[in-house]
Structure formats: structure tokens, C-alpha cells
Amino acid sequence: MSYIDVQNLSKSFTLRKKREKGKLLREKTEIQALKEISFSIGEGELVGYIGPNGAGKSTTVKILSGILTPDGGSARVGGLIPWKERKRHVQRIGVVFGQRSQLWWDVPIMDSFQLLRDIYRVPEDQYKKRLSNLTDALDLGAIMKTPLRQLSLGQKMRAELCGSLLHGPGLLFLDEPTIGLDAVSKLALRDFLKEENEKKGTTILLTTHDMEDIAALCSRVMVLGHGKKLFDGQLSHLLSRYDTVRVIEVRYGSGILPPLPDCCRMERNGENYRITYEPEKMPTAQLLSLLQGAGEIRELTAQPQNIDHMIAAMYKEMDL
Amino acid sequence: MKAYLAIFRMRLKMETQYRGAVIGGVFCQMFFGLILVALYRALYAGRPQALPLSSVITYVWLQQAFFRMVLSSDGDLADKIRTGAIAYDLCRPLNLYGYYYLRAMAMKLMGSLLRAIPMLVLAILLPDGWGIAAPQSLPHLLAGLFGLLLGLLCVCALENITMAITMRTLDSRGMQAMLNLLMMILSGNILPLTLFPDSWQKVITLLPYAQLLDAPIRLYTGEWALSQFPRVLCIQGAWIVFLVALGLYFWRQNQKRIVLQGG
Amino acid sequence: MDTVKLYLKSMKMLLRSQMQYPASFIMQTIAQIVMEGGEMMAVLLIIDRFDTLHQWTGGNLLFFFGMMSVTFYLTECFGRGVTGAFPSLVRSGHLDTFLLRPRGVLTQVLCHAIDPRRIGCIGVGVISLILGSRQSAVIWTAGKALLFLESILFGSMLILGLFLIEAIFCIHSVKSIEVVNALTYGGRSACQYPIDIYPRPLRILFTAVAPFALVLHVPSAFILDKPIYSLPGFAAFLCPAAGAAFFLLMYGLFRKAMTYYRSTGS
């Protein structure tokens, strides 16, 4: 029995267009945000949920967290139907929206946490224990008395995470948690999430555009496009299909690289060259001999293509 | 000149776009008017006054119809002042006073015309004793219209001064609310000035607030005879000259201050 | 009980955060006093010119005015989440956050905002009530005091209910809310004066549709010893319940509307 079980879930929105001249009624257009998607997630899994803007990711998360009522299909989370048994359901989940705060703007975050304790009816001893654990893990000690509005983006996100975990949820929905964060904050956040998942067994559904997050955290990914599920499985499987391109960077002490065949893309920055090619069309050995013939090579690195490029290629192929 | 006409045209276009809001606004204003008329009818039933009831009712309807002129509604400019974006405007080689003066005028004129016409039509159609009465005579109507125009010039000048002052205060919202309120009371929107104690009226009717609607309405209903018209014109004219001069002075000061501070 | 505690705690927190800007608070409170003071002055000037209105003396009119302004602004002060903040809650997507917590949506909306500046308006209302009660030579009894409180309580529920209509429109993303405003603010303006001065259609509107007359006027008239609608004494204690009924009806519709809520998507 899986923890989250979704069957043929659909949701559509009607958009009212602006009234055109001479027409009495406004035209309506219906947008199918979700078209009968199904999936299941087991307890303790950490699943990445990706797809281009407008694919229906947020709609899914909003339905699973009880904000929206779907038009058709069924969903059960831990045995509960989110939109029907909302209060019982949300007691057991935590949600973090990267661009939206659930804490109070003008008050010290400590006060926000206390109010959340009352809202979720968390017993005092449990609250104290969790708060001290989270304060340590998220390094919040120094900013407890600072109002939210004075915090940096990274501090805010840590505070948000703390707020959404105070009631000890078994399931955590994260919607773009690393958006806008600097490198240090990002890495710290990833470590925290990994630990939360591995040590406490919290099930996590992570929606993001940041493929580095996915690569660092999730073994399983689901890809959504135009309201349909396009892929569900190991990230490595997904990538191997699109991992067709390699990148070589080379720096010359002297000499100029002659034009390369059309199947290679070359960018030049002074003495540095960056060549993107497909080994299928241009064997690596052949390329290397071309490069060597051009002059004295000081430095050479070879690497797989950036993960974002792969995803872009995938979206393109899937016509998203 | 062309640029100034464009301000009016733009405004009219904007107002016609929000048809829903206009219809809703007319409905709302009609309803409020009916409540007020009902109240004054009840008050008059107990104790008739020297001023006939029909004049008070006409007063109410004209106030409701031109409500938009009373309200200072340039939220855009107020926002600019609050956020400090006004500094850019102040540095431009434009006659800002003239620009904002016409902007305020376009807003008041176009906003209220679209509402006033349907409202006055509806108010004419109301049964006897509820609706608006015809003007005393054609000359009275013309005098009222001319007075309204001058009153508008007067109020726009006044608004520009309050804008210039709020530009200097940090938290302008409380100030704005209070000035708006002063306008509502002293222009006769909350209670017709004709019902204020007679001794108060001697002073209040001289203030610039009363020039916008109160004076024109009194000319329209014939409460003030046509022989009073030159007196009204003099008061309005004097206020316009004084308020425009004062406003220009304030805006110059503000402009200088900001240029000195280097934006 | 737990909910009341949560509400009080939220209010305390909100107050503390608002008091971080005392200058702005004082300025805006003064503006509110001037505003409501202006309304009260209009009543005083009317009394000065007309003396009486039907069976009501000037003191009576001040009492009616005070009843409305205390009730209305108490509601706007403590119910600001519904009376003022709701549209922005929907637009900003904050309502989503409320749905993610194990509490009623309306509870959280009410816990979300307070408008302490209204204390100025309430103050003016209280002064009007005191003046009105003195000038009308009201003999206060325990029963009348109870009725007074009941009237204000149920009056607040009625006003909250009226603002809930606006919230319902808002959830369905209907923009032209002027029609609803006409009922709410029109009701406030009209029912500053006792209902029996108005013609039949307005009487029906504010008795049967938005029952200000039942909730505020019937009890006030009883307190002033001048019953209206020729109702027996005990009716004064029953009529205000219409406010609760109105609120419950609107609350039901609000809950229904929430199932159609479509959050503003990212």
C-alpha cells in the first residue's frame, strides 16, 4: 500500500477572456491543467517533480495538499482524501512554497512559531523538542528574535522550513524551495532535506526547476508536460536518453583553431575554446587529433553536458 | 496645446474601459441618493424650512451626480509621492504644475461626466417629490454650469496645493484622508451646506470648497438670484488666482529643493 | 474555546507588530476621529435645524447614531480580515496558506488582521451613545444593559455577514462588488437613523433582507422606551437573533464558495 495514491486525476480551469468589442458576453476558454494523471509514492521516498512552466505541477501539489478540489479521479494521501478531510489531512503534511511565506511578516519568527504551535495544537513538550532540533539543524538560533521582513532570502527559507516541520509532518511538499538562494544556502538546504528524508523517513515531493537540486536529492523523478505524466523513473534513465552531447574545453599556448566541421559547436573566449559535439557524429578521437594539430595545448578538460541543457533537449523532443 | 488635449482624451478612453465600474458606481450613488432624499423628506415632514424641500432634494442629486469631482482620486500621483518616484518627474524640464493640474481636471471631469449623465437622467425620471427639479430658468442653468466650471478650476488648484504639501510629509495617507474629509464636509456632500446653521453658512460659502458644487447648485435651484451671480464669479475668480499662485510657488519650491539635493 | 484563545493570541501579536509604527498609527487614528466626528456633526446640525424626526428627539437620534457607529466599527476593528483584507488575501494567494492548516478558513481569516485605528471611530460612537442616553433620560436596568450588549454582538454578526457576501464574490473572482457595497455601506448610512422614518421599500430592505432594523433599531427603541413596529417587549430580545441567522446563512454560502476556490496559480 503506497503512501500517496493518485488515480486519473483531472482538473481544468475556465479562463474568462476580456470582452471583445461588439460582443455581449465574454468568451470563455477552458484550460486542462491536469489530464488524468496517475502515480503512487511510497512512504519515505524523495521524489522530484519537474516540467516546464504551466505543466500542471503546482495544480497537482495544490490538490494533494487540499487547496483545490479536482474535477475527476481520486487521490489518497495516507488513506485520506485531501479535499474532503482537509483538516485531518493537513495536520500531517508540511508545505513550503518558495515564493510565498506562511510566517508573519512584521513579527519575530519565534512568535510566528508559537502561533503555529497553537494553530496545529502541538503539545508543549513535543514543540520544545522539535524546535530545538530544528533550530540546530537549520541554524536559526541567532535570528529567532528577528522579524521575518529583516531576514535574507536564505534565512527566510530556513525559517519557512522550520515552520512547516514544527508539527512533525510525515509528508513534505516543497515548491521551488531553492529559488533565488545563493550557493551556500542552497547546499545547506539540500543537506538538511536529505537528512530529514533519510533519518526521519519523511516523504518528500520536490517541485523545482533547479535540476541540480533534483540530481543531488532525488533518485526518482516524474516529468509532467501539458497536464500529462511523461516520465516516471530513475533520473539516470531519463538522462541517459538525452545525454548525447559532450563538451571539451581547451586552452592553447599558441596557435589558432581552424574551423571545425558543422556538427561541432565552437565558442571562443580569447585563448579558450569550448566545443560542444555529439560523439555519435564526430568520434572523440577524431576531434582530439584535430585539436592537437592546431597548436600547443596548455590545458584540456572533457565533461558531460550541463543537466539543464539535457532537460531542455528533452522538453524540446517531447514538444513541450 | 495638443498634448494637453491628449490628457483628456486618454482619460475618457480609460473611463469608458471600466464600464462595469461605472455602472456599479451609478447604482451605488443612486441608492445613497435615495436614502438621503428619504431622510430629508422625513425631516421636512416634521418641520418645514424656509428653503423648499425640492431644493434640498435637487441639491442631494446634484451632489451625488458629481461625487467624483469632490473625491481626490489621483491615486497614481499619491503613490508616486509615497514611493519617491515623483523625484524623477520633478527633474524633468516640464511645466509640472500645468501637467498635474490638467491631469486632475481630466480625471474629475471625465470621471464625473460618464456618471453624472445617466444619474441625472434617472433622477429626472423619479416620481414627483423624489427626483431632481428643473432649474429655475435657463439663465439660472447657464449660470450654474459656468459656476461649476470655475469651481472645478478652483478645486484642482486646491488639490495641487495639498499634493505639494503631502510631498513634504513622510506618511501622507493620514493627511490625505483628512483633507479628503474636509472636502467632503465643506463641499456639502455629507450634509447640504444649505442646512448648516445660517451663521456658519456666511463663512463656509466663502471657502474654496464651497465653490465647486455648493455655489453652482444654489444658482441652479434659484436659491441665489441671478443678481448674485457676479458676486459668485468674483469669489471664484479670486480663489482661482490665489490658489494657482500659491500652488505654483509650492511646486517651484519642491522642484528647487529636489534639484538641490541632486535627485 | 481553543479557537477563541487562538484569536486572542493572534490579535495580541498583530497589535504588537502594528505598534512598531506609532507615528503612522496616531496620525491615521486622528484621521478616523475626524471622519466619524464629521458624521456625528452632521447629525448634530440636523438636530439643530429640525429638533425632532417623527417621534424621535435629538437625544434619541444621537443614540441611534452611536449604536450604528459602535457596532459597525467594532466589526471593522476586530473583523478586518473579512471587512477589509479579504480581497488582497485572495489576490496574493495567502488564502492557500490558510487551507494548509488544520483550522477553519474563516477563523484564520479573522485571525489575520486587526484595525486598531478604528478605536477613533468607536470612541466617537461611544460619546454619541452617552450624549444620546443622557439627553433621552434613559433609565438603565440590567435588562436594558443586556439587550444593549446583545444588540451590538448580533449587529456585528450581521455586518460580518454582509462583508462575507463580498468575500464570496471575491472567491468567484467577480470584480464589480459595488452592488454589495451599496447594501453594506448604504445600510450603515441609512440605519444611523431609525427605520420608521423611511418609506416602505427601504423599510422592507433593512428589515427583511439586511435586518439592521431588527438587530439595532428594535432594541434601541426598547431602551429608549419608544417601541417601534408595535412589538411587545420580549420581541426586543428575540429580534437581534436575525443578525446571527444572517451570519450563519452567509457563512454556509462562504463554505460552499470555498469548494469552488481556484487559487491564483504560479
Short mmCIF file of N, CA, C and O in Angstrom, two decimals, chain A residues 64-132:
data_model
loop_
_atom_site.label_atom_id
_atom_site.label_comp_id
_atom_site.label_asym_id
_atom_site.label_seq_id
_atom_site.Cartn_x
_atom_site.Cartn_y
_atom_site.Cartn_z
N LEU A 64 -3.12 17.78 -3.92
CA LEU A 64 -2.66 16.83 -2.91
C LEU A 64 -2.56 17.45 -1.53
O LEU A 64 -2.58 16.75 -0.52
N SER A 65 -2.44 18.78 -1.47
CA SER A 65 -2.37 19.40 -0.14
C SER A 65 -3.73 19.96 0.29
O SER A 65 -3.83 20.61 1.33
N GLY A 66 -4.76 19.70 -0.50
CA GLY A 66 -6.11 20.04 -0.05
C GLY A 66 -6.58 21.44 -0.38
O GLY A 66 -7.64 21.86 0.05
N ILE A 67 -5.81 22.19 -1.18
CA ILE A 67 -6.23 23.55 -1.51
C ILE A 67 -7.28 23.54 -2.61
O ILE A 67 -8.27 24.27 -2.55
N LEU A 68 -7.08 22.69 -3.60
CA LEU A 68 -8.01 22.63 -4.73
C LEU A 68 -8.78 21.32 -4.72
O LEU A 68 -8.31 20.31 -4.23
N THR A 69 -9.97 21.38 -5.27
CA THR A 69 -10.78 20.18 -5.46
C THR A 69 -10.67 19.77 -6.92
O THR A 69 -10.89 20.61 -7.79
N PRO A 70 -10.30 18.51 -7.20
CA PRO A 70 -10.16 18.12 -8.61
C PRO A 70 -11.54 17.91 -9.26
O PRO A 70 -12.54 17.79 -8.58
N ASP A 71 -11.54 17.88 -10.61
CA ASP A 71 -12.79 17.62 -11.32
C ASP A 71 -13.10 16.14 -11.39
O ASP A 71 -14.24 15.72 -11.38
N GLY A 72 -12.04 15.34 -11.51
CA GLY A 72 -12.27 13.91 -11.64
C GLY A 72 -11.07 13.14 -11.13
O GLY A 72 -10.01 13.70 -10.90
N GLY A 73 -11.26 11.83 -10.95
CA GLY A 73 -10.18 10.99 -10.47
C GLY A 73 -10.15 10.96 -8.95
O GLY A 73 -10.98 11.59 -8.28
N SER A 74 -9.21 10.21 -8.41
CA SER A 74 -9.15 10.09 -6.96
C SER A 74 -7.72 10.29 -6.49
O SER A 74 -6.78 10.11 -7.24
N ALA A 75 -7.60 10.69 -5.27
CA ALA A 75 -6.28 10.79 -4.66
C ALA A 75 -6.41 10.48 -3.18
O ALA A 75 -7.36 10.92 -2.53
N ARG A 76 -5.50 9.69 -2.70
CA ARG A 76 -5.48 9.41 -1.27
C ARG A 76 -4.07 9.63 -0.77
O ARG A 76 -3.10 9.21 -1.40
N VAL A 77 -3.97 10.30 0.36
CA VAL A 77 -2.67 10.52 0.97
C VAL A 77 -2.75 9.96 2.38
O VAL A 77 -3.53 10.46 3.19
N GLY A 78 -1.99 8.91 2.62
CA GLY A 78 -2.07 8.26 3.93
C GLY A 78 -3.49 7.84 4.26
O GLY A 78 -3.92 7.92 5.41
N GLY A 79 -4.24 7.44 3.24
CA GLY A 79 -5.59 6.96 3.46
C GLY A 79 -6.66 8.03 3.48
O GLY A 79 -7.84 7.74 3.52
N LEU A 80 -6.26 9.30 3.44
CA LEU A 80 -7.24 10.38 3.50
C LEU A 80 -7.41 11.03 2.12
O LEU A 80 -6.47 11.10 1.34
N ILE A 81 -8.63 11.51 1.87
CA ILE A 81 -8.85 12.29 0.65
C ILE A 81 -8.62 13.75 1.00
O ILE A 81 -9.38 14.33 1.79
N PRO A 82 -7.59 14.38 0.45
CA PRO A 82 -7.15 15.70 0.93
C PRO A 82 -8.25 16.75 0.97
O PRO A 82 -8.40 17.46 1.96
N TRP A 83 -9.03 16.88 -0.11
CA TRP A 83 -10.00 17.98 -0.15
C TRP A 83 -11.27 17.67 0.61
O TRP A 83 -12.07 18.56 0.85
N LYS A 84 -11.45 16.41 1.00
CA LYS A 84 -12.65 16.08 1.77
C LYS A 84 -12.38 16.06 3.26
O LYS A 84 -13.22 16.43 4.06
N GLU A 85 -11.21 15.58 3.62
CA GLU A 85 -10.88 15.53 5.06
C GLU A 85 -9.71 16.47 5.29
O GLU A 85 -8.69 16.10 5.85
N ARG A 86 -9.94 17.76 4.88
CA ARG A 86 -8.85 18.72 4.83
C ARG A 86 -8.12 18.88 6.17
O ARG A 86 -6.91 18.73 6.25
N LYS A 87 -8.89 19.13 7.23
CA LYS A 87 -8.23 19.45 8.50
C LYS A 87 -7.37 18.30 9.02
O LYS A 87 -6.26 18.51 9.48
N ARG A 88 -7.91 17.07 8.93
CA ARG A 88 -7.12 15.92 9.40
C ARG A 88 -5.90 15.72 8.53
O ARG A 88 -4.82 15.38 8.99
N HIS A 89 -6.11 15.94 7.23
CA HIS A 89 -5.03 15.73 6.27
C HIS A 89 -3.87 16.71 6.49
O HIS A 89 -2.72 16.31 6.59
N VAL A 90 -4.21 18.01 6.57
CA VAL A 90 -3.13 18.99 6.65
C VAL A 90 -2.37 18.94 7.98
O VAL A 90 -1.26 19.42 8.08
N GLN A 91 -3.00 18.34 8.98
CA GLN A 91 -2.30 18.16 10.25
C GLN A 91 -1.05 17.29 10.05
O GLN A 91 -0.10 17.38 10.82
N ARG A 92 -1.08 16.47 9.00
CA ARG A 92 0.00 15.50 8.81
C ARG A 92 0.95 15.87 7.69
O ARG A 92 1.84 15.10 7.36
N ILE A 93 0.72 17.01 7.06
CA ILE A 93 1.64 17.39 5.98
C ILE A 93 2.28 18.75 6.26
O ILE A 93 1.77 19.55 7.04
N GLY A 94 3.40 18.99 5.59
CA GLY A 94 4.02 20.30 5.64
C GLY A 94 4.20 20.79 4.21
O GLY A 94 4.45 19.98 3.32
N VAL A 95 4.01 22.07 4.00
CA VAL A 95 4.13 22.61 2.64
C VAL A 95 4.98 23.85 2.67
O VAL A 95 4.81 24.71 3.53
N VAL A 96 5.91 23.94 1.73
CA VAL A 96 6.70 25.16 1.59
C VAL A 96 6.62 25.65 0.15
O VAL A 96 6.97 24.92 -0.78
N PHE A 97 6.08 26.83 -0.03
CA PHE A 97 6.10 27.45 -1.35
C PHE A 97 7.26 28.43 -1.37
O PHE A 97 7.35 29.32 -0.53
N GLY A 98 8.14 28.27 -2.35
CA GLY A 98 9.33 29.10 -2.40
C GLY A 98 9.05 30.59 -2.49
O GLY A 98 9.78 31.41 -1.98
N GLN A 99 7.94 30.95 -3.17
CA GLN A 99 7.71 32.38 -3.38
C GLN A 99 6.64 32.94 -2.46
O GLN A 99 6.19 34.05 -2.63
N ARG A 100 6.19 32.15 -1.51
CA ARG A 100 5.09 32.59 -0.68
C ARG A 100 5.42 32.25 0.77
O ARG A 100 5.91 31.18 1.05
N SER A 101 5.17 33.20 1.64
CA SER A 101 5.55 32.95 3.02
C SER A 101 4.34 32.55 3.85
O SER A 101 3.24 33.02 3.61
N GLN A 102 4.55 31.65 4.77
CA GLN A 102 3.44 31.34 5.66
C GLN A 102 3.68 31.90 7.06
O GLN A 102 2.89 31.74 7.95
N LEU A 103 4.81 32.56 7.23
CA LEU A 103 5.08 33.19 8.53
C LEU A 103 4.59 34.64 8.51
O LEU A 103 4.27 35.17 7.47
N TRP A 104 4.58 35.26 9.67
CA TRP A 104 4.05 36.62 9.76
C TRP A 104 5.15 37.64 9.52
O TRP A 104 6.25 37.54 10.08
N TRP A 105 4.86 38.59 8.73
CA TRP A 105 5.86 39.49 8.16
C TRP A 105 6.56 40.37 9.19
O TRP A 105 7.76 40.50 9.20
N ASP A 106 5.76 40.96 10.07
CA ASP A 106 6.28 42.02 10.94
C ASP A 106 6.72 41.55 12.33
O ASP A 106 7.12 42.36 13.14
N VAL A 107 6.61 40.28 12.61
CA VAL A 107 6.90 39.83 13.98
C VAL A 107 8.12 38.91 13.99
O VAL A 107 8.45 38.29 12.98
N PRO A 108 8.80 38.83 15.12
CA PRO A 108 9.93 37.91 15.23
C PRO A 108 9.50 36.49 14.87
O PRO A 108 8.38 36.10 15.19
N ILE A 109 10.37 35.73 14.22
CA ILE A 109 9.96 34.41 13.75
C ILE A 109 9.60 33.50 14.92
O ILE A 109 8.76 32.63 14.80
N MET A 110 10.23 33.75 16.08
CA MET A 110 9.88 32.98 17.28
C MET A 110 8.36 33.07 17.55
O MET A 110 7.72 32.06 17.85
N ASP A 111 7.81 34.28 17.44
CA ASP A 111 6.38 34.47 17.69
C ASP A 111 5.55 33.75 16.65
O ASP A 111 4.50 33.16 16.97
N SER A 112 6.02 33.77 15.42
CA SER A 112 5.33 33.03 14.36
C SER A 112 5.27 31.55 14.70
O SER A 112 4.23 30.92 14.56
N PHE A 113 6.39 31.02 15.17
CA PHE A 113 6.43 29.60 15.50
C PHE A 113 5.46 29.27 16.63
O PHE A 113 4.78 28.24 16.61
N GLN A 114 5.40 30.17 17.61
CA GLN A 114 4.50 29.91 18.73
C GLN A 114 3.04 29.89 18.27
O GLN A 114 2.23 29.09 18.72
N LEU A 115 2.73 30.80 17.34
CA LEU A 115 1.36 30.83 16.83
C LEU A 115 1.07 29.57 16.02
O LEU A 115 -0.02 28.99 16.14
N LEU A 116 2.06 29.11 15.27
CA LEU A 116 1.88 27.86 14.52
C LEU A 116 1.65 26.68 15.47
O LEU A 116 0.84 25.81 15.20
N ARG A 117 2.38 26.72 16.59
CA ARG A 117 2.18 25.68 17.61
C ARG A 117 0.71 25.64 18.04
O ARG A 117 0.11 24.58 18.14
N ASP A 118 0.15 26.83 18.26
CA ASP A 118 -1.26 26.88 18.69
C ASP A 118 -2.21 26.47 17.57
O ASP A 118 -3.22 25.82 17.82
N ILE A 119 -1.87 26.87 16.36
CA ILE A 119 -2.74 26.52 15.23
C ILE A 119 -2.77 25.01 15.04
O ILE A 119 -3.83 24.42 14.84
N TYR A 120 -1.61 24.37 15.12
CA TYR A 120 -1.55 22.93 14.91
C TYR A 120 -1.78 22.14 16.19
O TYR A 120 -1.72 20.93 16.19
N ARG A 121 -2.02 22.82 17.30
CA ARG A 121 -2.25 22.19 18.60
C ARG A 121 -1.13 21.20 18.94
O ARG A 121 -1.37 20.04 19.27
N VAL A 122 0.12 21.64 18.81
CA VAL A 122 1.26 20.78 19.14
C VAL A 122 1.47 20.82 20.65
O VAL A 122 1.56 21.91 21.23
N PRO A 123 1.54 19.65 21.29
CA PRO A 123 1.79 19.64 22.74
C PRO A 123 3.13 20.30 23.07
O PRO A 123 4.08 20.19 22.30
N GLU A 124 3.17 20.97 24.23
CA GLU A 124 4.32 21.80 24.58
C GLU A 124 5.65 21.05 24.56
O GLU A 124 6.64 21.53 24.01
N ASP A 125 5.67 19.82 25.13
CA ASP A 125 6.95 19.11 25.21
C ASP A 125 7.47 18.74 23.82
O ASP A 125 8.65 18.90 23.52
N GLN A 126 6.52 18.29 22.97
CA GLN A 126 6.93 17.96 21.59
C GLN A 126 7.42 19.20 20.86
O GLN A 126 8.40 19.16 20.13
N TYR A 127 6.71 20.31 21.08
CA TYR A 127 7.07 21.56 20.41
C TYR A 127 8.49 21.96 20.79
O TYR A 127 9.31 22.28 19.93
N LYS A 128 8.78 21.89 22.08
CA LYS A 128 10.11 22.32 22.55
C LYS A 128 11.20 21.46 21.93
O LYS A 128 12.23 21.96 21.48
N LYS A 129 10.93 20.14 21.92
CA LYS A 129 11.94 19.24 21.40
C LYS A 129 12.19 19.49 19.92
O LYS A 129 13.33 19.65 19.48
N ARG A 130 11.08 19.57 19.18
CA ARG A 130 11.24 19.78 17.73
C ARG A 130 11.90 21.12 17.43
O ARG A 130 12.77 21.22 16.57
N LEU A 131 11.46 22.13 18.15
CA LEU A 131 12.00 23.46 17.87
C LEU A 131 13.51 23.48 18.11
O LEU A 131 14.27 24.02 17.30
N SER A 132 13.94 22.85 19.19
CA SER A 132 15.38 22.91 19.46
C SER A 132 16.15 22.10 18.42
O SER A 132 17.22 22.50 17.97
#
